[in-house]
Amino acid sequence: MQRKFTLGLTLGILAASISLSSLVFAQTATDEIAKYREMIADGNPSELYEVAGEDLWKTPAGPKNATLEKCDLGLGPGVVKGAAAQLPRYFKDTNKVQDLESRLMTCMQKLQGRNPQEMVDAPFQKGPKKDMEAIVAYVVTLSKGDKIKVSTNHPKEKEMYELGKRAFYFQGGPMDFSCASCHGEDGKRIRLQDLPNLTTQKGAALGWGYWPAYRVSSGQFWTMQQRLNDCYRQQRFPFPIYASDLTIALSMYMAKNANGGTVETPGLKR
Amino acid sequence: MNQQRRSVLKYSAVFGLMASAGLISLAQAQEWNKAAFEGKGLDDVFKILGAGSPDKSAAITLNAPDIAENGAVVPVGITTTLKADQMAILVEKNPSALAAQFFIPAGTESFVTTRIKMGQTSNVYALVKADGKWSMAVKEVKVTLGGCGG
Amino acid sequence: MSDPMRVRAAENGGIVDVKILMKHDMESGQRKDAAGKVIPAWHITTINVKANGKDVLNGQFGPAVSKDPFLNFKYKGAKGDKIVVNWVDNKGDKRTDEATAS
Amino acid sequence: MKIMNIKSLLVIGVFALVSVATQSSVIAQQANDPKFNKMMKDGFRAEGIAGLDRIQQDETQKFCSDPVFAGSVKGQAMREKIQKINMDSIKQPSDGKYIGDWKKGEAIAQSGRGATWTDKADTPIGGGCYNCHQIDKKEISYGTIGPTLWNYGKLRGNSQELIVYTWNRINNSKAYNACSNMPRFAHFKLLNEQQIQDLMALLLDPASPVNQ
């Protein structure tokens, strides 16, 4: 009896030490990655986009040859500071819940006379989207450090949140993936990349709070719309339409879950 | 004083002035060193830079991560207690080894940081020229596959 | 036309810390386009940094320097130094931007 | 102090029981929502090889898109039904061979490519195994969504039972766990029989680095 117990204990300790050593190993790799991220954090190329975006914001353009300076991002015409921290939100004039990019499209249409369909159809990083990306970099930088504060008080906001939640769990494609396949549990990784659990406040703040971001692997500044687009590509889904309700609903779900977290945009990502 | 001697003096004075003003290295610095950047292996580049086979030096610190999350952006810094006038970053397994070269005038610290691309896990070399002699530090940087793309 | 750089220079204890971000694709010459054709290398070749008209750094880049290059170095200087950064690429494009040490 | 602890444990225990009971009594598979359906329909367009058929869910996907119900007591019967459908779809190797070439298996495990709208129809599809699993310990870049597979064969042996189980699991993981995160590689023709044999070798061949 005594011997059995000792054997069991030894085995137990052995198993624990084995799993501990692999844990330590994994820990070292993630520590090293953390060090790498720290090294590149100083000098985020998003700044280059932000400079261009500020210029585009203040330069007359479009058929109406107007600037975006009177654009209402939810805090009143012309208020950029802090606006991104409270998006998506319901807008009375369009009677819709809008994220930053769909709202900017409204401003470009109303103030500058630009055709929103051209924005929807343009490929990322090119033509009108290139302007959009720079403007987004400018706008989100002006919310850096603010608390994420998204409301679901309006029935349409609440509805959008629920639709987004359902979309988050929607499985499809030849690999049966949903957003939740990768972002529904704590402490998981793909390869060496940590996967925030977007269903929790902490995880959502880590995800939502750091996008839009400069993406090191592609050398591009990615808006939230492009981030979601590439998620769906990797999920092996068809192409999500730019600024569609689907994409806004997902943003609403993540942003609301992230409430109370800090806006760290523009981030710097792998 | 004869004429010849005077002109020699004048010449060396001008040369000395140029050197002290950094004009010689400036001319060298402003002409892109095509041959060095097109040199394939480490030894090719060492030869073109006139570095021979540089010794490792504890006075040089190569600041780079052990693991890079992405080979497209690998931060690399060189610091040295030597009085460097040139620095170079080389990646052994890149198609062309030389990534960047720096010319450091007097008054500038022996320190530079930039970011480079690495096609795969490789040794990275920090070369420093001080007092006419090249020496180096070496570090392996692991480049990992990331994301879902594989 | 080339896009503006971001130049920051901060003085501390007689040393000016200069950080430069350049907007450039730094095409490696190793990549292929959708049709399988090699995309030719296109990268910054030389960079010159002056403080109050005097060289403080000269650099040469190959195609292995990352996209949107970052450069950090330090020189003996003072607040108010006028810093001018110049780059030239292998197609002959140029860019000059300025900053004042703070 | 001790009594307090036991008391509070009891309270928590009772509360947990009650909440499980009440939860399972209200849980039902989520209702069809025309608004949601319209949003999904209007939200996507076909691009390249990724057609709109990809958001037409089969029974497994529909069931697993409602994790609250899928994980509930009420969902039990449906879970078993889904597992049976998937188990029945698995074919054993046509040539009777289960073990292929571990070297090729490693390459398949490494690649996470294929089947996206930026891929061509003939882009080879990888297994993407390292995305979620530790396999060969030498590869430090591995994911943790799935369990570690290091020493898979060494720890488990190579009984026929284990071989068939492993084969089935790679072919269609949903045969054992209705809402497993692992893709159904055979069902969606992501990997062919030979590729699965090669992955089997990576896990089970005594010569594979996984079993060293």
XYZ file of C-alpha atoms in Angstrom:
734
model
C 0.000 0.000 0.000
C 2.704 2.335 1.109
C 4.881 1.395 -1.881
C 2.065 1.837 -4.327
C 1.458 5.263 -2.978
C 5.124 6.221 -3.275
C 5.251 4.905 -6.818
C 2.144 6.842 -7.670
C 3.611 9.943 -6.144
C 6.888 9.533 -8.030
C 5.027 9.028 -11.276
C 2.915 12.015 -10.483
C 5.947 14.180 -9.822
C 7.605 12.832 -12.943
C 4.560 13.662 -15.051
C 4.337 17.072 -13.457
C 7.997 17.796 -14.094
C 7.725 16.663 -17.715
C 4.755 18.872 -18.360
C 6.518 21.645 -16.456
C 9.625 21.411 -18.622
C 7.595 21.611 -21.820
C 5.734 24.488 -20.252
C 9.000 26.244 -19.465
C 10.126 25.647 -23.017
C 6.955 27.085 -24.474
C 7.251 29.949 -22.021
C 10.777 30.783 -23.221
C 9.609 30.887 -26.823
C 6.735 33.226 -25.954
C 9.038 35.351 -23.790
C 11.383 35.706 -26.721
C 8.489 36.690 -28.938
C 7.474 39.260 -26.329
C 11.016 40.631 -26.404
C 10.863 40.800 -30.187
C 7.595 42.726 -30.029
C 9.066 45.125 -27.526
C 12.042 45.747 -29.787
C 9.874 46.718 -32.741
C 7.304 48.668 -30.722
C 9.442 51.797 -30.855
C 8.897 53.226 -34.297
C 5.504 51.989 -35.446
C 5.223 52.648 -39.196
C 1.524 53.419 -38.635
C 2.818 56.933 -37.982
C 3.587 57.258 -41.676
C -0.052 56.542 -42.502
C -1.289 58.837 -39.770
C 0.645 61.779 -41.253
C -0.826 61.107 -44.687
C -4.293 60.706 -43.152
C -4.226 64.037 -41.368
C -3.377 65.634 -44.689
C -6.262 63.883 -46.439
C -8.649 64.920 -43.669
C -7.803 68.586 -44.139
C -7.407 68.719 -47.921
C -10.465 69.459 -50.097
C -11.332 66.504 -52.334
C -14.150 64.830 -54.245
C -16.746 66.305 -56.614
C -17.743 68.859 -53.949
C -14.105 69.765 -53.313
C -14.610 69.751 -49.558
C -12.578 68.564 -46.601
C -13.705 66.016 -44.012
C -13.246 68.490 -41.188
C -17.010 68.704 -40.575
C -17.433 64.942 -40.432
C -19.537 63.777 -37.475
C -18.084 60.597 -36.026
C -20.608 60.562 -33.206
C -19.294 63.288 -30.927
C -20.475 66.149 -33.146
C -19.244 67.627 -36.439
C -15.481 67.960 -36.522
C -14.778 66.140 -33.264
C -12.170 63.479 -33.958
C -10.547 63.210 -30.576
C -11.945 60.217 -28.713
C -14.510 59.381 -31.407
C -13.065 56.012 -32.417
C -13.204 54.771 -28.808
C -17.030 54.950 -28.954
C -17.592 53.272 -32.305
C -19.560 51.447 -33.624
C -22.678 53.406 -32.668
C -26.145 54.314 -33.915
C -26.363 57.425 -36.113
C -29.644 59.223 -36.437
C -28.991 60.748 -39.876
C -28.430 57.367 -41.517
C -30.688 55.474 -39.079
C -27.979 52.832 -38.911
C -25.325 51.432 -36.641
C -21.996 52.294 -38.248
C -18.380 51.418 -37.608
C -15.580 53.886 -38.275
C -15.142 53.006 -41.920
C -18.810 52.927 -42.888
C -19.231 56.254 -41.075
C -16.296 57.748 -42.953
C -17.938 56.595 -46.180
C -21.060 58.525 -45.163
C -18.942 61.641 -44.561
C -17.127 61.256 -47.868
C -20.474 60.944 -49.627
C -22.248 63.795 -47.855
C -19.400 66.274 -47.579
C -17.274 65.444 -50.608
C -19.835 63.906 -52.968
C -17.854 60.701 -53.333
C -19.593 57.495 -54.411
C -19.528 54.950 -51.562
C -19.781 52.032 -53.961
C -16.337 52.908 -55.326
C -14.971 52.529 -51.823
C -16.725 49.195 -51.330
C -15.431 47.824 -54.618
C -11.818 49.027 -54.365
C -9.212 46.461 -53.336
C -7.477 47.013 -50.008
C -4.333 49.169 -50.073
C -5.235 50.687 -53.451
C -7.120 53.682 -54.877
C -9.818 55.096 -52.574
C -9.122 52.408 -49.947
C -5.561 53.664 -49.612
C -6.984 57.062 -48.635
C -9.443 55.403 -46.261
C -6.633 53.527 -44.545
C -4.601 56.664 -43.969
C -7.642 58.543 -42.653
C -8.452 55.654 -40.312
C -4.862 55.751 -39.009
C -5.280 59.454 -38.300
C -8.662 59.090 -36.591
C -7.788 56.116 -34.370
C -4.528 57.717 -33.241
C -6.623 60.495 -31.747
C -8.307 57.973 -29.451
C -5.104 56.331 -28.277
C -5.164 55.912 -24.509
C -8.926 56.472 -24.232
C -11.238 53.932 -22.626
C -13.320 51.825 -24.977
C -16.887 52.966 -24.411
C -19.452 51.454 -26.723
C -23.143 51.679 -26.030
C -25.897 49.164 -26.684
C -28.598 51.419 -25.258
C -30.269 52.076 -28.583
C -32.387 49.112 -29.727
C -30.538 49.039 -33.047
C -27.211 48.876 -31.218
C -28.492 46.051 -29.045
C -29.807 44.228 -32.093
C -26.494 44.653 -33.913
C -24.652 43.228 -30.923
C -26.846 40.131 -30.863
C -26.496 39.633 -34.615
C -22.747 39.981 -34.272
C -22.640 37.453 -31.477
C -24.518 34.961 -33.614
C -22.211 35.601 -36.565
C -19.213 35.078 -34.290
C -20.309 31.493 -33.681
C -21.468 30.798 -37.250
C -19.567 27.837 -38.666
C -19.100 27.290 -42.359
C -16.662 26.605 -45.142
C -14.679 23.441 -45.847
C -12.895 23.616 -42.490
C -15.990 24.156 -40.286
C -14.450 27.290 -38.796
C -16.204 30.126 -37.014
C -14.591 33.101 -35.303
C -15.070 31.135 -32.080
C -12.922 28.240 -33.352
C -9.851 30.335 -32.612
C -11.134 33.134 -30.392
C -13.549 31.415 -28.024
C -11.191 30.040 -25.362
C -8.552 31.459 -23.033
C -4.856 30.786 -23.379
C -4.724 29.330 -26.892
C -2.294 30.043 -29.690
C -1.981 29.461 -33.424
C 1.685 28.693 -34.034
C 3.307 31.219 -31.677
C 0.569 33.841 -31.886
C -1.590 34.236 -28.820
C -5.290 34.176 -29.586
C -7.351 36.564 -27.502
C -10.620 35.100 -26.267
C -12.950 37.677 -27.803
C -15.929 36.455 -25.805
C -14.415 37.876 -22.605
C -13.785 41.507 -21.678
C -10.065 40.952 -21.225
C -9.626 39.118 -24.503
C -11.832 41.485 -26.464
C -9.860 44.456 -25.128
C -6.640 42.797 -26.312
C -8.095 42.156 -29.755
C -10.314 45.143 -30.431
C -8.045 47.542 -28.520
C -5.005 46.923 -30.758
C -6.618 47.069 -34.193
C -6.298 48.875 -36.628
C -2.587 48.141 -36.749
C 0.523 48.104 -38.866
C 1.049 44.525 -39.875
C 4.682 43.558 -39.975
C 4.199 40.424 -42.096
C 2.607 42.350 -44.947
C 4.221 45.732 -44.306
C 0.791 47.342 -44.452
C -1.517 49.333 -42.232
C -4.704 47.322 -41.803
C -8.061 48.766 -40.828
C -10.534 46.685 -38.804
C -12.422 45.915 -42.014
C -9.304 44.436 -43.566
C -8.518 42.522 -40.377
C -11.987 40.937 -40.466
C -11.672 40.307 -44.178
C -8.486 38.331 -43.674
C -10.024 36.393 -40.766
C -12.751 35.211 -43.106
C -10.200 34.397 -45.789
C -8.339 32.186 -43.323
C -11.647 30.699 -42.225
C -12.054 29.655 -45.886
C -15.297 31.630 -46.128
C -16.419 33.635 -49.163
C -15.452 37.318 -49.315
C -17.120 39.546 -46.684
C -18.444 42.687 -48.332
C -16.721 45.868 -47.187
C -18.732 47.771 -44.587
C -21.596 45.251 -44.749
C -23.872 44.893 -41.720
C -22.170 41.571 -41.049
C -18.788 43.214 -40.541
C -20.291 46.023 -38.461
C -22.184 43.525 -36.303
C -18.995 41.595 -35.583
C -17.231 44.820 -34.680
C -20.125 45.758 -32.417
C -19.862 42.396 -30.652
C -16.118 42.730 -30.083
C -16.163 46.421 -29.180
C -18.971 46.076 -26.665
C -17.264 43.068 -25.073
C -14.076 45.161 -24.854
C -15.767 48.013 -22.969
C -13.569 49.451 -20.242
C -10.380 48.381 -22.010
C -7.921 50.883 -23.426
C -7.590 51.966 -27.045
C -4.008 51.133 -28.036
C -4.392 51.913 -31.720
C -2.695 52.023 -34.064
C -1.176 48.736 -32.959
C 1.828 46.904 -34.313
C 1.111 43.316 -35.193
C 2.900 40.330 -36.638
C 61.895 76.556 -49.424
C 61.585 75.125 -52.901
C 58.534 75.172 -54.985
C 58.054 71.446 -55.052
C 58.107 71.007 -51.341
C 55.635 73.793 -50.872
C 53.083 72.227 -53.201
C 53.455 68.866 -51.483
C 52.751 70.548 -48.207
C 49.754 72.268 -49.687
C 48.502 68.976 -51.037
C 48.807 67.110 -47.809
C 47.212 69.990 -45.991
C 44.229 69.800 -48.296
C 44.060 66.051 -47.905
C 44.311 66.362 -44.187
C 41.537 68.900 -44.157
C 39.342 66.683 -46.305
C 39.944 63.739 -44.039
C 39.270 65.686 -40.897
C 36.084 67.095 -42.367
C 35.030 63.564 -43.207
C 34.999 64.333 -46.924
C 36.751 61.154 -47.982
C 34.392 58.876 -46.172
C 31.563 61.098 -47.330
C 32.460 60.469 -50.977
C 32.612 56.780 -50.178
C 29.349 56.905 -48.265
C 27.388 58.677 -50.938
C 28.314 56.236 -53.656
C 26.216 53.106 -53.160
C 28.581 50.175 -52.813
C 26.931 48.019 -55.486
C 29.615 45.333 -55.456
C 29.322 44.801 -51.700
C 25.530 44.627 -51.753
C 25.604 42.193 -54.645
C 28.226 39.987 -53.004
C 26.612 36.640 -52.337
C 28.289 34.949 -49.399
C 29.827 36.353 -46.240
C 33.386 35.953 -47.522
C 32.597 37.845 -50.736
C 31.305 40.770 -48.719
C 34.182 40.658 -46.221
C 36.604 40.852 -49.153
C 34.828 43.725 -50.888
C 34.621 45.699 -47.644
C 38.305 45.043 -47.086
C 37.492 43.258 -43.843
C 39.531 40.106 -44.534
C 38.454 37.587 -41.929
C 37.393 39.747 -39.005
C 37.945 38.567 -35.434
C 35.127 38.317 -32.969
C 35.215 41.089 -30.412
C 33.605 41.227 -27.006
C 33.526 45.008 -27.386
C 30.717 44.684 -29.937
C 27.125 43.981 -28.940
C 24.672 42.735 -31.527
C 21.212 43.466 -30.254
C 18.745 41.172 -32.009
C 15.945 38.873 -30.813
C 16.565 35.119 -30.397
C 13.328 34.474 -32.204
C 11.737 36.759 -34.778
C 7.987 36.467 -35.067
C 8.289 37.442 -38.670
C 11.274 37.395 -41.003
C 10.030 40.520 -42.782
C 10.976 42.711 -39.839
C 13.909 41.723 -37.661
C 15.216 44.487 -35.398
C 19.013 44.606 -35.350
C 21.161 47.013 -33.378
C 24.913 47.376 -33.057
C 26.596 48.995 -30.065
C 30.306 49.036 -29.380
C 32.753 50.541 -26.950
C 35.192 50.844 -29.871
C 35.349 54.154 -31.712
C 33.567 52.932 -34.807
C 33.764 54.731 -38.108
C 31.918 52.086 -40.064
C 29.342 49.438 -39.192
C 27.705 46.738 -41.294
C 24.925 44.182 -40.810
C 25.222 40.862 -42.641
C 22.867 37.878 -42.795
C 24.617 34.650 -43.673
C 21.701 32.890 -45.347
C 20.160 35.817 -47.214
C 20.538 35.772 -51.036
C 22.960 38.685 -50.667
C 24.640 38.780 -47.279
C 25.056 42.535 -46.756
C 21.887 44.195 -45.466
C 23.113 47.664 -44.497
C 26.283 49.648 -43.960
C 26.789 52.799 -41.902
C 29.457 55.513 -41.861
C 29.819 57.120 -38.465
C 31.404 60.576 -38.337
C 33.194 61.857 -35.231
C 30.635 63.108 -32.717
C 28.170 60.355 -33.512
C 27.843 57.509 -31.021
C 28.980 54.006 -31.942
C 25.390 52.839 -32.032
C 22.838 52.180 -34.730
C 19.546 50.265 -34.917
C 17.538 49.309 -37.974
C 15.251 46.494 -39.176
C 16.067 43.877 -41.743
C 14.478 41.003 -43.657
C 15.550 37.426 -43.143
C 14.444 34.629 -45.455
C 15.151 31.922 -42.864
C 16.861 31.197 -39.546
C 20.454 32.363 -39.872
C 23.493 33.825 -38.204
C 23.494 37.607 -38.204
C 26.834 39.448 -38.191
C 27.568 42.889 -36.791
C 30.778 44.255 -38.307
C 32.564 47.266 -36.889
C 35.523 49.127 -38.363
C 37.529 51.027 -35.765
C 41.111 52.295 -36.051
C 41.277 50.840 -39.547
C 40.479 47.328 -38.406
C 37.286 45.302 -38.798
C 35.936 43.082 -36.023
C 32.561 41.491 -35.416
C 29.871 39.914 -33.245
C 27.623 37.035 -34.330
C 24.192 35.883 -33.195
C 21.731 33.326 -34.475
C 18.211 34.611 -35.053
C 15.468 32.030 -35.448
C 12.778 32.966 -37.934
C 9.488 31.268 -37.133
C 6.503 30.502 -39.263
C 3.559 32.412 -37.979
C -0.163 32.701 -38.358
C -2.422 30.232 -40.062
C -0.829 30.509 -43.491
C 2.078 28.234 -42.639
C 6.251 60.892 -55.725
C 7.683 59.794 -52.424
C 5.802 60.055 -49.138
C 7.045 62.057 -46.148
C 9.292 60.559 -43.495
C 8.719 60.755 -39.789
C 11.783 62.205 -38.056
C 12.013 62.526 -34.273
C 15.003 63.918 -32.404
C 15.170 64.268 -28.638
C 18.111 65.735 -26.736
C 19.077 64.363 -23.329
C 22.344 65.125 -21.562
C 24.061 66.476 -24.648
C 23.138 63.465 -26.772
C 20.488 63.726 -29.472
C 18.533 60.506 -30.065
C 17.338 60.435 -33.699
C 14.573 58.083 -34.888
C 13.602 57.992 -38.531
C 10.787 56.151 -40.273
C 10.913 56.213 -44.063
C 7.973 55.340 -46.311
C 9.372 52.947 -48.888
C 8.341 49.525 -50.211
C 11.919 48.200 -50.185
C 11.004 45.598 -52.798
C 13.502 42.779 -52.331
C 13.833 41.561 -55.913
C 13.110 38.071 -54.595
C 9.333 38.159 -54.861
C 7.244 37.084 -57.813
C 4.013 38.643 -59.012
C 0.794 36.720 -59.683
C 2.040 35.836 -63.176
C 5.239 34.345 -61.750
C 7.436 37.188 -62.956
C 10.127 38.444 -60.581
C 9.291 41.886 -59.186
C 12.486 43.907 -59.640
C 14.304 45.181 -56.578
C 13.354 48.731 -55.616
C 14.939 50.059 -52.477
C 16.598 53.007 -50.811
C 20.335 52.925 -51.496
C 21.787 55.808 -49.528
C 20.663 57.919 -46.634
C 22.350 61.019 -45.269
C 21.554 62.764 -42.015
C 22.877 66.237 -41.227
C 22.593 68.258 -38.043
C 23.064 71.990 -38.565
C 24.628 71.255 -41.944
C 27.166 68.737 -40.669
C 27.009 64.988 -41.392
C 25.932 62.927 -38.412
C 25.240 59.657 -40.232
C 25.580 58.126 -43.656
C 23.930 54.824 -44.410
C 23.669 52.429 -47.301
C 20.775 50.013 -47.649
C 20.453 46.843 -49.657
C 17.098 45.271 -50.534
C 17.207 43.293 -47.251
C 16.305 46.337 -45.172
C 12.643 46.030 -44.111
C 9.774 47.807 -45.766
C 9.139 51.272 -44.292
C 12.712 51.408 -42.932
C 13.432 52.435 -39.372
C 16.711 53.938 -38.246
C 17.847 54.971 -34.777
C 21.193 56.546 -33.849
C 22.638 59.143 -31.444
C 25.044 62.041 -31.806
C 26.510 64.765 -29.589
C 24.250 67.749 -30.070
C 21.840 70.211 -28.541
C 18.164 71.156 -28.402
C 17.220 73.188 -31.450
C 19.603 71.363 -33.809
C 18.174 71.388 -37.303
C 18.179 67.837 -38.611
C 17.859 67.154 -42.330
C 17.359 63.621 -43.625
C 17.889 62.710 -47.274
C 17.397 59.403 -49.021
C 17.896 58.247 -52.592
C 16.625 54.970 -54.047
C 17.878 52.816 -56.906
C 15.373 54.368 -59.308
C 16.678 57.819 -58.473
C 13.694 58.865 -56.369
C 14.640 61.198 -53.534
C 13.135 62.529 -50.401
C 14.187 65.199 -47.898
C 12.542 65.889 -44.553
C 13.494 67.963 -41.554
C 13.032 68.031 -37.809
C 14.255 70.066 -34.883
C 15.836 68.419 -31.872
C 13.651 68.915 -28.816
C -13.583 29.267 9.728
C -13.675 25.677 8.569
C -17.411 25.451 8.979
C -17.828 28.659 7.062
C -15.898 27.204 4.175
C -17.966 24.068 4.033
C -21.115 26.119 4.242
C -20.111 28.368 1.409
C -19.052 25.368 -0.663
C -22.471 23.852 -0.090
C -24.163 27.030 -1.120
C -22.078 27.224 -4.262
C -22.758 23.554 -4.972
C -26.493 23.939 -4.633
C -26.436 27.087 -6.682
C -24.466 25.340 -9.427
C -26.942 22.458 -9.464
C -29.878 24.790 -9.672
C -28.345 26.831 -12.432
C -27.551 23.708 -14.472
C -31.096 22.521 -14.000
C -32.679 25.824 -14.936
C -30.336 26.302 -17.839
C -31.043 22.937 -19.396
C -34.744 23.481 -19.061
C -34.694 26.682 -21.102
C -32.050 25.702 -23.656
C -33.228 24.815 -27.105
C -31.512 25.042 -30.459
C -31.496 28.687 -31.442
C -34.410 29.708 -33.614
C -34.138 30.524 -37.269
C -33.767 34.311 -37.539
C -34.668 35.835 -40.903
C -32.822 39.035 -40.010
C -29.645 37.109 -39.312
C -30.038 35.052 -42.467
C -30.423 38.195 -44.543
C -27.368 39.764 -42.929
C -25.275 36.698 -43.763
C -26.641 36.513 -47.306
C -25.959 40.203 -47.934
C -22.648 40.057 -46.107
C -20.677 37.882 -48.507
C -19.865 37.602 -52.172
C -18.172 34.784 -54.082
C -14.470 35.302 -54.735
C -12.174 32.932 -56.612
C -12.661 29.370 -55.455
C -14.625 30.514 -52.393
C -18.247 30.375 -53.525
C -21.360 31.292 -51.558
C -22.085 27.588 -51.114
C -19.509 27.765 -48.333
C -21.981 29.512 -46.047
C -24.666 26.896 -46.686
C -24.285 24.974 -43.451
C -24.603 21.220 -43.177
C -26.171 19.614 -40.114
C -22.896 19.481 -38.162
C -22.076 23.134 -38.765
C -25.577 24.285 -37.916
C -25.559 22.332 -34.659
C -22.105 23.552 -33.627
C -22.918 27.193 -34.391
C -25.019 27.163 -31.224
C -22.465 26.114 -28.604
C -24.792 26.711 -25.664
C -27.273 24.181 -26.970
C -24.607 21.869 -28.390
C -22.973 21.572 -24.988
C -26.205 21.201 -23.022
C -27.902 18.107 -21.670
C -30.722 18.661 -24.171
C -28.186 18.612 -26.984
C -26.891 15.175 -26.037
C -29.061 13.175 -28.415
C -28.236 15.468 -31.299
C -24.523 15.314 -30.466
C -24.629 11.545 -30.736
C -26.536 11.714 -33.977
C -23.973 14.127 -35.481
C -21.114 11.904 -34.346
C -22.757 8.894 -35.958
C -23.279 10.687 -39.279
C -19.614 11.614 -39.299
C -18.401 8.191 -38.180
C -20.421 6.516 -40.919
C -18.818 8.713 -43.556
C -15.265 7.531 -42.761
C -13.676 5.120 -45.221
C -10.815 2.890 -44.182
C -7.795 2.981 -46.557
C -8.623 1.395 -49.905
C -5.261 -0.385 -50.071
C -5.418 -1.489 -46.446
C -2.307 0.583 -45.731
C -2.465 2.955 -42.767
C 1.118 4.105 -42.515
C 2.841 6.169 -45.241
C 5.959 8.341 -45.292
C 6.530 10.481 -42.193
C 8.772 12.934 -44.100
C 5.933 13.796 -46.442
C 3.646 13.840 -43.412
C 5.829 16.482 -41.747
C 5.585 18.710 -44.832
C 1.791 18.336 -44.872
C 1.633 19.105 -41.134
C 3.719 22.255 -41.657
C 1.649 23.754 -44.469
C -1.433 25.740 -43.601
C -2.081 26.783 -47.175
C -4.912 26.175 -49.585
C -8.688 26.549 -49.975
C -8.816 30.321 -49.468
C -10.086 32.757 -52.083
C -6.492 33.776 -52.831
C -5.627 30.144 -53.647
C -6.213 28.398 -56.962
C -8.309 25.273 -57.260
C -5.078 23.315 -57.725
C -3.160 24.896 -54.822
C -2.068 21.964 -52.630
C -3.957 22.089 -49.341
C -1.889 21.576 -46.210
C -2.956 19.853 -43.038
C -2.134 22.952 -41.007
C -1.458 20.603 -38.085
C 1.212 22.764 -36.422
C -1.257 25.642 -36.303
C -2.970 23.835 -33.430
C -0.722 20.989 -32.265
C 2.772 20.455 -31.000
C 4.103 17.552 -33.097
C 7.868 17.286 -33.688
C 9.467 19.016 -30.717
C 12.083 20.624 -32.954
C 9.399 22.892 -34.386
C 9.019 25.588 -31.758
C 6.298 27.418 -33.649
C 3.223 25.377 -32.827
C -0.295 26.127 -31.652
C -2.172 24.946 -28.597
C -5.786 24.706 -29.737
C -5.374 20.938 -29.963
C -3.451 18.582 -27.650
C 0.264 17.936 -28.049
C 1.077 15.049 -30.356
C 4.749 14.790 -29.353
C 5.625 11.110 -28.742
C 2.151 10.179 -29.989
C 3.064 6.625 -31.004
C 5.700 6.145 -28.357
C 3.206 6.836 -25.583
C 0.268 4.978 -27.082
C 1.830 2.023 -28.865
C 0.629 0.758 -32.214
C -2.293 -1.544 -31.583
C -4.740 -1.967 -34.457
C -7.328 -0.248 -32.309
C -5.134 2.832 -31.908
C -4.244 2.867 -35.600
C -7.897 2.819 -36.653
C -8.802 5.430 -34.047
C -6.022 7.733 -35.287
C -7.050 7.180 -38.880
C -10.637 8.021 -38.059
C -9.690 11.071 -36.048
C -7.655 12.583 -38.902
C -10.325 11.692 -41.442
C -13.198 13.081 -39.430
C -12.653 14.252 -35.889
C -16.356 14.966 -35.484
C -16.995 11.222 -35.320
C -15.762 11.383 -31.721
C -16.578 14.941 -30.714
C -19.459 16.502 -32.636
C -18.061 20.015 -32.322
C -14.327 19.312 -32.371
C -12.343 22.292 -33.674
C -10.529 20.036 -36.119
C -11.518 20.147 -39.786
C -13.067 17.087 -41.421
C -10.153 16.444 -43.752
C -11.612 13.529 -45.706
C -15.221 14.740 -45.793
C -14.287 18.033 -47.476
C -11.508 16.409 -49.543
C -8.883 18.638 -47.957
C -6.433 15.745 -47.771
C -6.433 12.567 -49.855
C -5.903 9.040 -48.633
C -2.168 9.057 -49.291
C -1.649 12.337 -47.447
C -3.518 10.971 -44.451
C -1.315 7.857 -44.558
C 1.713 10.153 -44.466
C 0.348 12.027 -41.455
C -0.327 8.674 -39.778
C 3.350 7.836 -40.280
C 4.399 11.129 -38.717
C 2.433 10.208 -35.587
C 2.943 6.449 -35.439
C 6.066 5.370 -37.330
C 8.725 4.480 -34.726
C 11.272 6.141 -37.050
C 9.357 9.446 -37.088
C 11.023 12.265 -35.130
C 7.758 12.537 -33.212
C 8.503 9.220 -31.488
C 12.132 9.804 -30.568
